[in-house]
PDB file of C-alpha atoms in Angstrom:
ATOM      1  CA  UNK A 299      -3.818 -32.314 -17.470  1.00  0.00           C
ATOM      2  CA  UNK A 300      -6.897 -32.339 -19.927  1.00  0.00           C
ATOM      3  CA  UNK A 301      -7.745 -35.837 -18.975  1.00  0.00           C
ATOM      4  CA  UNK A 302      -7.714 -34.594 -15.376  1.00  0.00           C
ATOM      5  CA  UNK A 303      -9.778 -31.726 -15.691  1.00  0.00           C
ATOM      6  CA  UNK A 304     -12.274 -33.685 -18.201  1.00  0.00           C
ATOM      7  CA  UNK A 305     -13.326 -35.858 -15.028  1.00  0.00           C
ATOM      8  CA  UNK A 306     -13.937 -32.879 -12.570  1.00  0.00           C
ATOM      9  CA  UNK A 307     -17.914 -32.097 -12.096  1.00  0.00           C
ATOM     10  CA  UNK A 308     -19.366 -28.869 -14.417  1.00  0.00           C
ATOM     11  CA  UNK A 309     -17.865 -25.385 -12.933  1.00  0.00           C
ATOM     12  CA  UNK A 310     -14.770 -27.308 -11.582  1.00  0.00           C
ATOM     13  CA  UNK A 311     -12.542 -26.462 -14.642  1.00  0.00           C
ATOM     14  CA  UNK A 312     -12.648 -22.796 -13.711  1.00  0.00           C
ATOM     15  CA  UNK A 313     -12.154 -22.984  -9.585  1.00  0.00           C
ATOM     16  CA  UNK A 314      -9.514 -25.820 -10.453  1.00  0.00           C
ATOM     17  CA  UNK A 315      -7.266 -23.180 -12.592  1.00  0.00           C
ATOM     18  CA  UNK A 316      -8.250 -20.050 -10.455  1.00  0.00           C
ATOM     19  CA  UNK A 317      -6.749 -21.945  -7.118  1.00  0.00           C
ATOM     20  CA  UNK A 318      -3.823 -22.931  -9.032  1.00  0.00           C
ATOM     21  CA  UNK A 319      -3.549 -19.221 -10.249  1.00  0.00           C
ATOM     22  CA  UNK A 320      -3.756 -18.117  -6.451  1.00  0.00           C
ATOM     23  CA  UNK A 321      -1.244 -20.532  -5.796  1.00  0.00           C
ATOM     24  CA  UNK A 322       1.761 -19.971  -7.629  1.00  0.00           C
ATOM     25  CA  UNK A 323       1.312 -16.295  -6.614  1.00  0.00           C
ATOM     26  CA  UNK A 324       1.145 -16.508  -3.178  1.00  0.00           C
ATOM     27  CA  UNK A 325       4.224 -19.186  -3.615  1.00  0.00           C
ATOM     28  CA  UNK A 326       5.637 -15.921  -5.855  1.00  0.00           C
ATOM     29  CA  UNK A 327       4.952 -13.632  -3.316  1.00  0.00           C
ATOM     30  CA  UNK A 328       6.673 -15.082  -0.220  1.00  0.00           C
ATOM     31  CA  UNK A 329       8.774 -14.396   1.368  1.00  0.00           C
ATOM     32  CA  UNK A 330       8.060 -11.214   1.601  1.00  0.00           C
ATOM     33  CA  UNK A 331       4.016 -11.239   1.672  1.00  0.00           C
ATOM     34  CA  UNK A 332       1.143 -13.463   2.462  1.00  0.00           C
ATOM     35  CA  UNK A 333      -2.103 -13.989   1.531  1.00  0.00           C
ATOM     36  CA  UNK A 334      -4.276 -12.073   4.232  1.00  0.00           C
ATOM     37  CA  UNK A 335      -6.581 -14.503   6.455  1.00  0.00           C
ATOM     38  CA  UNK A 336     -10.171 -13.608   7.696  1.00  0.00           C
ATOM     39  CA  UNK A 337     -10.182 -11.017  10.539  1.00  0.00           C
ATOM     40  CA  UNK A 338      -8.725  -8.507  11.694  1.00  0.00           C
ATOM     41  CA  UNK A 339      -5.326  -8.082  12.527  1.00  0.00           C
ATOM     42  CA  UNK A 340      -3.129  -5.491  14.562  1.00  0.00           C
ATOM     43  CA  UNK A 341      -0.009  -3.408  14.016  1.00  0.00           C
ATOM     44  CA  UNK A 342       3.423  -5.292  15.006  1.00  0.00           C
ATOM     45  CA  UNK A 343       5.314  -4.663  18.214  1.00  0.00           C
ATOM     46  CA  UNK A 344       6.155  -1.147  16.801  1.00  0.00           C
ATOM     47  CA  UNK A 345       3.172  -0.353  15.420  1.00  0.00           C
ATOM     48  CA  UNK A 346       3.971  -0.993  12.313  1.00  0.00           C
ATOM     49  CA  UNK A 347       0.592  -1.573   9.472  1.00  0.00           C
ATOM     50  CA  UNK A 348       1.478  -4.410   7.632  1.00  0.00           C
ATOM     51  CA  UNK A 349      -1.958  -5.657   5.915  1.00  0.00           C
ATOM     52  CA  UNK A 350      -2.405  -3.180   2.789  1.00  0.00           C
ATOM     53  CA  UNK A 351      -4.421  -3.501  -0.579  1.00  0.00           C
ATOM     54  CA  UNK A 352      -1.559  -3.229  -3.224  1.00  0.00           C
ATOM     55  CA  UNK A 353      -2.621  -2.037  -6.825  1.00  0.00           C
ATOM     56  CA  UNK A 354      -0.053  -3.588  -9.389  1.00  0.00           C
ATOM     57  CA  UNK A 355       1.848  -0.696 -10.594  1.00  0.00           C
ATOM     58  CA  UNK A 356       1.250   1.823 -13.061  1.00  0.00           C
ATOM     59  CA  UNK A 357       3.803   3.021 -15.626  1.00  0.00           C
ATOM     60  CA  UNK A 358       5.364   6.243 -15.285  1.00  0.00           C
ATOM     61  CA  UNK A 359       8.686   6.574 -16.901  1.00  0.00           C
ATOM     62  CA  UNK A 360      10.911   8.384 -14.711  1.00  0.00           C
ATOM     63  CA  UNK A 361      14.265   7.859 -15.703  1.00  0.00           C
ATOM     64  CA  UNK A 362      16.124   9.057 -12.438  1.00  0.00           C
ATOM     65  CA  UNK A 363      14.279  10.102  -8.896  1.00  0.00           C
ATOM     66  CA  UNK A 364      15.945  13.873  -9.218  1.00  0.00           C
ATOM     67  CA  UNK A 365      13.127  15.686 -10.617  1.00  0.00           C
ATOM     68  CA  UNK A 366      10.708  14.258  -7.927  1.00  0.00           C
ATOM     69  CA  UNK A 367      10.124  18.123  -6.697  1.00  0.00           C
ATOM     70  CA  UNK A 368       6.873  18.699  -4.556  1.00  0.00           C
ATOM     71  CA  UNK A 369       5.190  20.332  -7.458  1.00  0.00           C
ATOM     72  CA  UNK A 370       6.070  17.162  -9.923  1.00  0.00           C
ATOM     73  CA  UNK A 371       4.918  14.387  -7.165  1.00  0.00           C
ATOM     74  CA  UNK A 372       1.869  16.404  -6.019  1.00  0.00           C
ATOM     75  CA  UNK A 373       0.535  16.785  -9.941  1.00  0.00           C
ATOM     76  CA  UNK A 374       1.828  13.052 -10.511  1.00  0.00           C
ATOM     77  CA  UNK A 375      -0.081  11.447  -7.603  1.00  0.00           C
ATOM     78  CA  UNK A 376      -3.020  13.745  -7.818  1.00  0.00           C
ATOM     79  CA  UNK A 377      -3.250  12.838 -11.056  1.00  0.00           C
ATOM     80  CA  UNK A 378      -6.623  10.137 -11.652  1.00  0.00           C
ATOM     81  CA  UNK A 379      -5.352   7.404 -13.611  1.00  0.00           C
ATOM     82  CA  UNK A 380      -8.317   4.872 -12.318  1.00  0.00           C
ATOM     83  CA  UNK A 381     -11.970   4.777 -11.564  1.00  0.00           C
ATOM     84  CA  UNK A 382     -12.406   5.297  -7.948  1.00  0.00           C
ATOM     85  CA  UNK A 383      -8.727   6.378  -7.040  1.00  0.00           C
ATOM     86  CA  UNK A 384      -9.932   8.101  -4.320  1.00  0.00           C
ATOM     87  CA  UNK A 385     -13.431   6.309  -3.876  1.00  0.00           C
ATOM     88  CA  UNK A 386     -14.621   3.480  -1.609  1.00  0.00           C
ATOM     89  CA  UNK A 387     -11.839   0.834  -0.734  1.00  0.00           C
ATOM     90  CA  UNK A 388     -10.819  -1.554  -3.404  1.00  0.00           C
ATOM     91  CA  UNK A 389     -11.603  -5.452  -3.082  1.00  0.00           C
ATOM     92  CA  UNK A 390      -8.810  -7.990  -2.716  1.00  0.00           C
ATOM     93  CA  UNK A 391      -8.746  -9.386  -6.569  1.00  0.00           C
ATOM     94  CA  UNK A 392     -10.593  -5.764  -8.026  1.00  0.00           C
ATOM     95  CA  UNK A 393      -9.421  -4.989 -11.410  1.00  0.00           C
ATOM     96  CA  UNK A 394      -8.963  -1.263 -12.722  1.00  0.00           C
ATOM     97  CA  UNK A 395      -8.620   0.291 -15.975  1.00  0.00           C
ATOM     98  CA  UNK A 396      -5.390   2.128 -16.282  1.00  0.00           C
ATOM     99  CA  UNK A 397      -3.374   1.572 -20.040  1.00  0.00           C
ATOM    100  CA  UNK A 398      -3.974  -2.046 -19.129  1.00  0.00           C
ATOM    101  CA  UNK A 399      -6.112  -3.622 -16.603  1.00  0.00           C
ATOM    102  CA  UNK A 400      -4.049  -4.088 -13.387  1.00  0.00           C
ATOM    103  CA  UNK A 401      -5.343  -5.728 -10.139  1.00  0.00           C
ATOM    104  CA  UNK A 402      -5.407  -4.920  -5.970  1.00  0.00           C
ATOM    105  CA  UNK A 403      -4.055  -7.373  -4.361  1.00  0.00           C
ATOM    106  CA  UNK A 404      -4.779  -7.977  -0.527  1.00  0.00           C
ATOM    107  CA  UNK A 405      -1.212  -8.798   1.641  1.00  0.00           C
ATOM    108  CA  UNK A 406       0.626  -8.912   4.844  1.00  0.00           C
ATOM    109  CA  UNK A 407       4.130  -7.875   4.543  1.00  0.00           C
ATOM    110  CA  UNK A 408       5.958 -10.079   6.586  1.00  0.00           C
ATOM    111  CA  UNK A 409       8.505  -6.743   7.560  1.00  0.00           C
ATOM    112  CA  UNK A 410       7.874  -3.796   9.008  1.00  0.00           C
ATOM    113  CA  UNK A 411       8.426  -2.305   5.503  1.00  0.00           C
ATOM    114  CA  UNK A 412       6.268  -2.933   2.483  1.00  0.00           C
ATOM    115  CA  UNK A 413       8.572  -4.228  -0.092  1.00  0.00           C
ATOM    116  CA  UNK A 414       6.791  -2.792  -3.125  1.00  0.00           C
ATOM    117  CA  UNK A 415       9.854  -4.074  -5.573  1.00  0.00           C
ATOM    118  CA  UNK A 416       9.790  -7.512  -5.006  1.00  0.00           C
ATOM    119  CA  UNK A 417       5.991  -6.943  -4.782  1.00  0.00           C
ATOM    120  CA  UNK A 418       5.925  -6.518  -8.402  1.00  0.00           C
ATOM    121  CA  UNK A 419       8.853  -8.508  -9.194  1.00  0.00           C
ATOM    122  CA  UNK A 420       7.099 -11.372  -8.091  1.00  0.00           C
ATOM    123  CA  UNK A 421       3.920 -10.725 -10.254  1.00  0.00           C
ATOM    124  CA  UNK A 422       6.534 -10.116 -13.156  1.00  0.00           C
ATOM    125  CA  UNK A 423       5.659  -6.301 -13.389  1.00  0.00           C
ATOM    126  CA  UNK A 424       7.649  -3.268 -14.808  1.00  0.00           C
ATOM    127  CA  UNK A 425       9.627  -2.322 -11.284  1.00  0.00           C
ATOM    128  CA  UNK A 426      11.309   0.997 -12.709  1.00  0.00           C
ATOM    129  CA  UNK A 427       9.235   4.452 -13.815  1.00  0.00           C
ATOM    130  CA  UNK A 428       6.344   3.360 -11.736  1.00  0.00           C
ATOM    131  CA  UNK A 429       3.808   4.440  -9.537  1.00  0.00           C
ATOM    132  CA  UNK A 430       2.109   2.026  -6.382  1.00  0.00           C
ATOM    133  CA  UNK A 431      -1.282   2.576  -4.848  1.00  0.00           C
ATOM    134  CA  UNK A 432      -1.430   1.538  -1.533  1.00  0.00           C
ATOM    135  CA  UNK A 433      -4.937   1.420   1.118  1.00  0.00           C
ATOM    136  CA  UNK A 434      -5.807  -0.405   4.158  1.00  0.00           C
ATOM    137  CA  UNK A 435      -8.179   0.585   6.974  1.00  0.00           C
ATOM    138  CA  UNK A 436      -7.137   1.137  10.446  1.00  0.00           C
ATOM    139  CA  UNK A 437     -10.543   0.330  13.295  1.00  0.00           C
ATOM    140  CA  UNK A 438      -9.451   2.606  16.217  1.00  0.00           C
ATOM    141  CA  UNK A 439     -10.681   1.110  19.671  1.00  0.00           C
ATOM    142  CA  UNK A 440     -11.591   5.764  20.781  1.00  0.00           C
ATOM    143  CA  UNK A 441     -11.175   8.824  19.309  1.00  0.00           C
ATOM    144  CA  UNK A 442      -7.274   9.364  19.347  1.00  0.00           C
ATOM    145  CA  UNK A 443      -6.366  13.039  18.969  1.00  0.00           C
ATOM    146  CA  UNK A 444      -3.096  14.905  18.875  1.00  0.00           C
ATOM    147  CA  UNK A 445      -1.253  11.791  16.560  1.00  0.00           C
ATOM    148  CA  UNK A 446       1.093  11.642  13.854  1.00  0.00           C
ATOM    149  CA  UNK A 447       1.318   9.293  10.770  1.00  0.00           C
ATOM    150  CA  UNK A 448       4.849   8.412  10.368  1.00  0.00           C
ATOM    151  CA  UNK A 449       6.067   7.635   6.769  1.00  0.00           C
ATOM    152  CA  UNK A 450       8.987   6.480   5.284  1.00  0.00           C
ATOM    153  CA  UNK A 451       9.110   5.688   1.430  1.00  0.00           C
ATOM    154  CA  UNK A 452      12.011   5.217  -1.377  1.00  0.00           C
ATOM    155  CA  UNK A 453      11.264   7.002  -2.949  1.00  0.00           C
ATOM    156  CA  UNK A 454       8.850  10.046  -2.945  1.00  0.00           C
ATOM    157  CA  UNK A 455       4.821   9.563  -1.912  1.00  0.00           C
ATOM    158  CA  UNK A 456       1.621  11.105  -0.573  1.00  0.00           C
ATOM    159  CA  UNK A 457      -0.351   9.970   1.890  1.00  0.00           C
ATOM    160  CA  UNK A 458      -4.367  10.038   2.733  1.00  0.00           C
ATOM    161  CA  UNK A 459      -5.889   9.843   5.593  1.00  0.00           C
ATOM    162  CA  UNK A 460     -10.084   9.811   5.644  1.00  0.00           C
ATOM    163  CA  UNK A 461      -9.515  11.649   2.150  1.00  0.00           C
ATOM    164  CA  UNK A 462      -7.474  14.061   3.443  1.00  0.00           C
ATOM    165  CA  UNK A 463      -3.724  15.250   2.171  1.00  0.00           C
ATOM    166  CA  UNK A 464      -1.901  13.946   5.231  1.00  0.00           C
ATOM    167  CA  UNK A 465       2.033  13.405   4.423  1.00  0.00           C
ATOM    168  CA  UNK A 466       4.159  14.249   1.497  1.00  0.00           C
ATOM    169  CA  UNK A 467       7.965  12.807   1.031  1.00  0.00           C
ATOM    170  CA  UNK A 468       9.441  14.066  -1.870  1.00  0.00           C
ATOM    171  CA  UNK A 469      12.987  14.332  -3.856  1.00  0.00           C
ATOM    172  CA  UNK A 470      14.713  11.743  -4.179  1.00  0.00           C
ATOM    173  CA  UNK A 471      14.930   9.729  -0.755  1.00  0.00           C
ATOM    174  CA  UNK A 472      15.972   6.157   0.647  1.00  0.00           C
ATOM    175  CA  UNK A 473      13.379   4.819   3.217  1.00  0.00           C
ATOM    176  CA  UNK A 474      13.937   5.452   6.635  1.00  0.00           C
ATOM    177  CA  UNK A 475      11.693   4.608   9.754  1.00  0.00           C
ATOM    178  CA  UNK A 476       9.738   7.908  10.517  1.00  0.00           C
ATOM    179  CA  UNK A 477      11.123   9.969   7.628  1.00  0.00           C
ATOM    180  CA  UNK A 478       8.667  12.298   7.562  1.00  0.00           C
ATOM    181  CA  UNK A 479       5.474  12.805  10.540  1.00  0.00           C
ATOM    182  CA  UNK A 480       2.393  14.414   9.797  1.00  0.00           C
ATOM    183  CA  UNK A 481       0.735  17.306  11.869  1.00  0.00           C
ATOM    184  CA  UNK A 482      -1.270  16.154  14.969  1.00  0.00           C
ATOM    185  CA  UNK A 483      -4.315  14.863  13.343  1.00  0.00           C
ATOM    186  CA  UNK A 484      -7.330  12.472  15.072  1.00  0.00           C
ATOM    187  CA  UNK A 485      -7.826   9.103  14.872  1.00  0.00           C
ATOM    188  CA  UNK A 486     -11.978   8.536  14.735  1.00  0.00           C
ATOM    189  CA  UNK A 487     -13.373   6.220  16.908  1.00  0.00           C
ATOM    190  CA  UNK A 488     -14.236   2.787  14.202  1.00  0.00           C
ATOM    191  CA  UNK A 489     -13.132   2.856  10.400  1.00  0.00           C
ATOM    192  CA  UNK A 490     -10.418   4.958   9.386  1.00  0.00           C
ATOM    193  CA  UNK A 491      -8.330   4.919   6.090  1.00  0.00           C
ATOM    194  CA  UNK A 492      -5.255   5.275   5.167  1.00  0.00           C
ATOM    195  CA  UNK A 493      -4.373   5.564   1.390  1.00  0.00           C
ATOM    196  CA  UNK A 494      -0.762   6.289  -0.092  1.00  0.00           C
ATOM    197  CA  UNK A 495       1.090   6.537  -3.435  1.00  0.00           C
ATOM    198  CA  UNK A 496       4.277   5.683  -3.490  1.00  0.00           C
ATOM    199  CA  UNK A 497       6.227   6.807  -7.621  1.00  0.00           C
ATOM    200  CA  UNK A 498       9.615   5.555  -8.360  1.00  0.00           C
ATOM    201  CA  UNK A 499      12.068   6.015 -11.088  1.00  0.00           C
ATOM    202  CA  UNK A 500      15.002   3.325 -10.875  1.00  0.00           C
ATOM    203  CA  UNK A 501      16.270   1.268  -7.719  1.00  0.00           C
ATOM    204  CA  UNK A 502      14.478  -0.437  -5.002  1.00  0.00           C
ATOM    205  CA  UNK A 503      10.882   1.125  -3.574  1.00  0.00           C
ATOM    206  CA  UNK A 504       8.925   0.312  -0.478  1.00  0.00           C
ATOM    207  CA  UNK A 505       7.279   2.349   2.339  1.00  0.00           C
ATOM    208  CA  UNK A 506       6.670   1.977   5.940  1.00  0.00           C
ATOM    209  CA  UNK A 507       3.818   3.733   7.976  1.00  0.00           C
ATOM    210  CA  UNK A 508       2.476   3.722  11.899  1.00  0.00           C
ATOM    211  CA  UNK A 509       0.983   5.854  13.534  1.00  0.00           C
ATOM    212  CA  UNK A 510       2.860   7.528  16.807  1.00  0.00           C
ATOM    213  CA  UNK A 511       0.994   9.063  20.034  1.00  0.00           C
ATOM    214  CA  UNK A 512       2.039  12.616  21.504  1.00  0.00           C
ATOM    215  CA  UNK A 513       4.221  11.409  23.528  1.00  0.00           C
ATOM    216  CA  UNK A 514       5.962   9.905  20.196  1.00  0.00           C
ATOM    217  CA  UNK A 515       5.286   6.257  21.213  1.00  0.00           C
ATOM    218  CA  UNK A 516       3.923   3.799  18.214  1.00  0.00           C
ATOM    219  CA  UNK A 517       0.332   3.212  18.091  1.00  0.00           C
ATOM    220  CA  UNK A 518      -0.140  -0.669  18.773  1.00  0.00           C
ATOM    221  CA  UNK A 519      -3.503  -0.784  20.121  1.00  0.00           C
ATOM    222  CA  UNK A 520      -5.634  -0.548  16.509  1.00  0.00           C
ATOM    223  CA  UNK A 521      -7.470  -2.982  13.931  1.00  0.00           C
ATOM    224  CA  UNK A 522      -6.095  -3.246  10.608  1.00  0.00           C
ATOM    225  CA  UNK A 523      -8.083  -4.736   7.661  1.00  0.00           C
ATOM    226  CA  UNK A 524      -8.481  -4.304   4.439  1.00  0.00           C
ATOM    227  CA  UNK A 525     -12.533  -4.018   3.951  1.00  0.00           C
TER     228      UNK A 525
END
């Protein structure tokens, strides 16, 4: 290998091990996620958002999901534990200082539910006692009113929308389609986003978020991206 990289021109060294890097976690990743490609892309069939910006979790021993009481998740994901928690959208690849540096990660889940688990078991993370931060941006083609966000997480979470408290799930819960829908709220016209944190003590955790119309059917015709 050092014979090979002695021969590549000056500045190769470092784009040579940085693909390979990319590599073997996107290969880590699948099949659950992909890498996301330039552009825009739109909710599934169902309306499903599948392109998020994933932070690598954060510790936060919980050693059983009983105790995850509205006032315990609200204080635990209201909590600032980064720089810019609530600030401008992360970039895909954006370190943050937590204990230790941990890093957003731009994906497409490749189900309607964002398997945050095998998210960090792939990236050979701590999976138990954690907490997941979770943004993408939704480009409405009008001004939608009277909608709901529909969430469903394992376990508890909070969710955001244009920096405002939107959804709460909390005790200790399985994921289920449309768990939990938010008041009517408005969709702007152009950028809106969508942040979520999603804290888990042992067993599986992943979410799964759309939006629904007032007459309760999914929300297909939107922009997702994650900039």
């Amino acid at each position: 290998m050092l014979g090979i990289l002695a021969g590549l021109p000056s500045g190769a060294v470092g784009q040579e091990a940085a693909t390979t890097t990319t590599t073997t976690t996107t290969t880590a990743l699948a099949p659950h996620f992909a890498r996301v490609t330039p552009g825009a892309t739109t909710p599934d069939n169902d309306g499903f958002l599948r392109r998020w910006l994933l932070l690598e979790p954060i510790d936060k021993p919980n050693w059983s999901n009983s105790g995850f009481t509205a006032t315990y998740v609200r204080q635990a994901l209201t909590t600032q534990y980064f720089t810019g928690q609530f600030g401008a959208v992360p970039r895909d690849g954006q370190l943050v200082q937590v204990a230790t540096p941990l890093r957003w990660h731009a994906l497409d889940s490749t189900a309607f539910d964002v398997k945050l688990f095998d998210f960090a078991k792939a990236l050979g993370k701590q999976t138990y006692g954690v907490i997941f931060w979770a943004v993408t941006v939704v480009d409405s083609p009008r001004e939608m009113r009277d909608v709901r966000l529909a969430v469903g997480s394992n376990s508890a979470s909070m969710w955001w929308l244009n920096g405002k408290e939107t959804v709460g799930l909390f005790n200790d819960r399985r994921m289920v389609m449309d768990d939990v829908l938010s008041d009517r709220v408005t969709l702007r016209k152009g950028r809106n986003v969508i942040r979520g944190a999603v804290i888990n003590g042992p067993g599986l955790s992943d979410f799964c978020v759309r939006f629904v119309g007032a007459n309760g059917r999914p929300i297909t015709d939107l922009k997702i991206d994650v900039r």
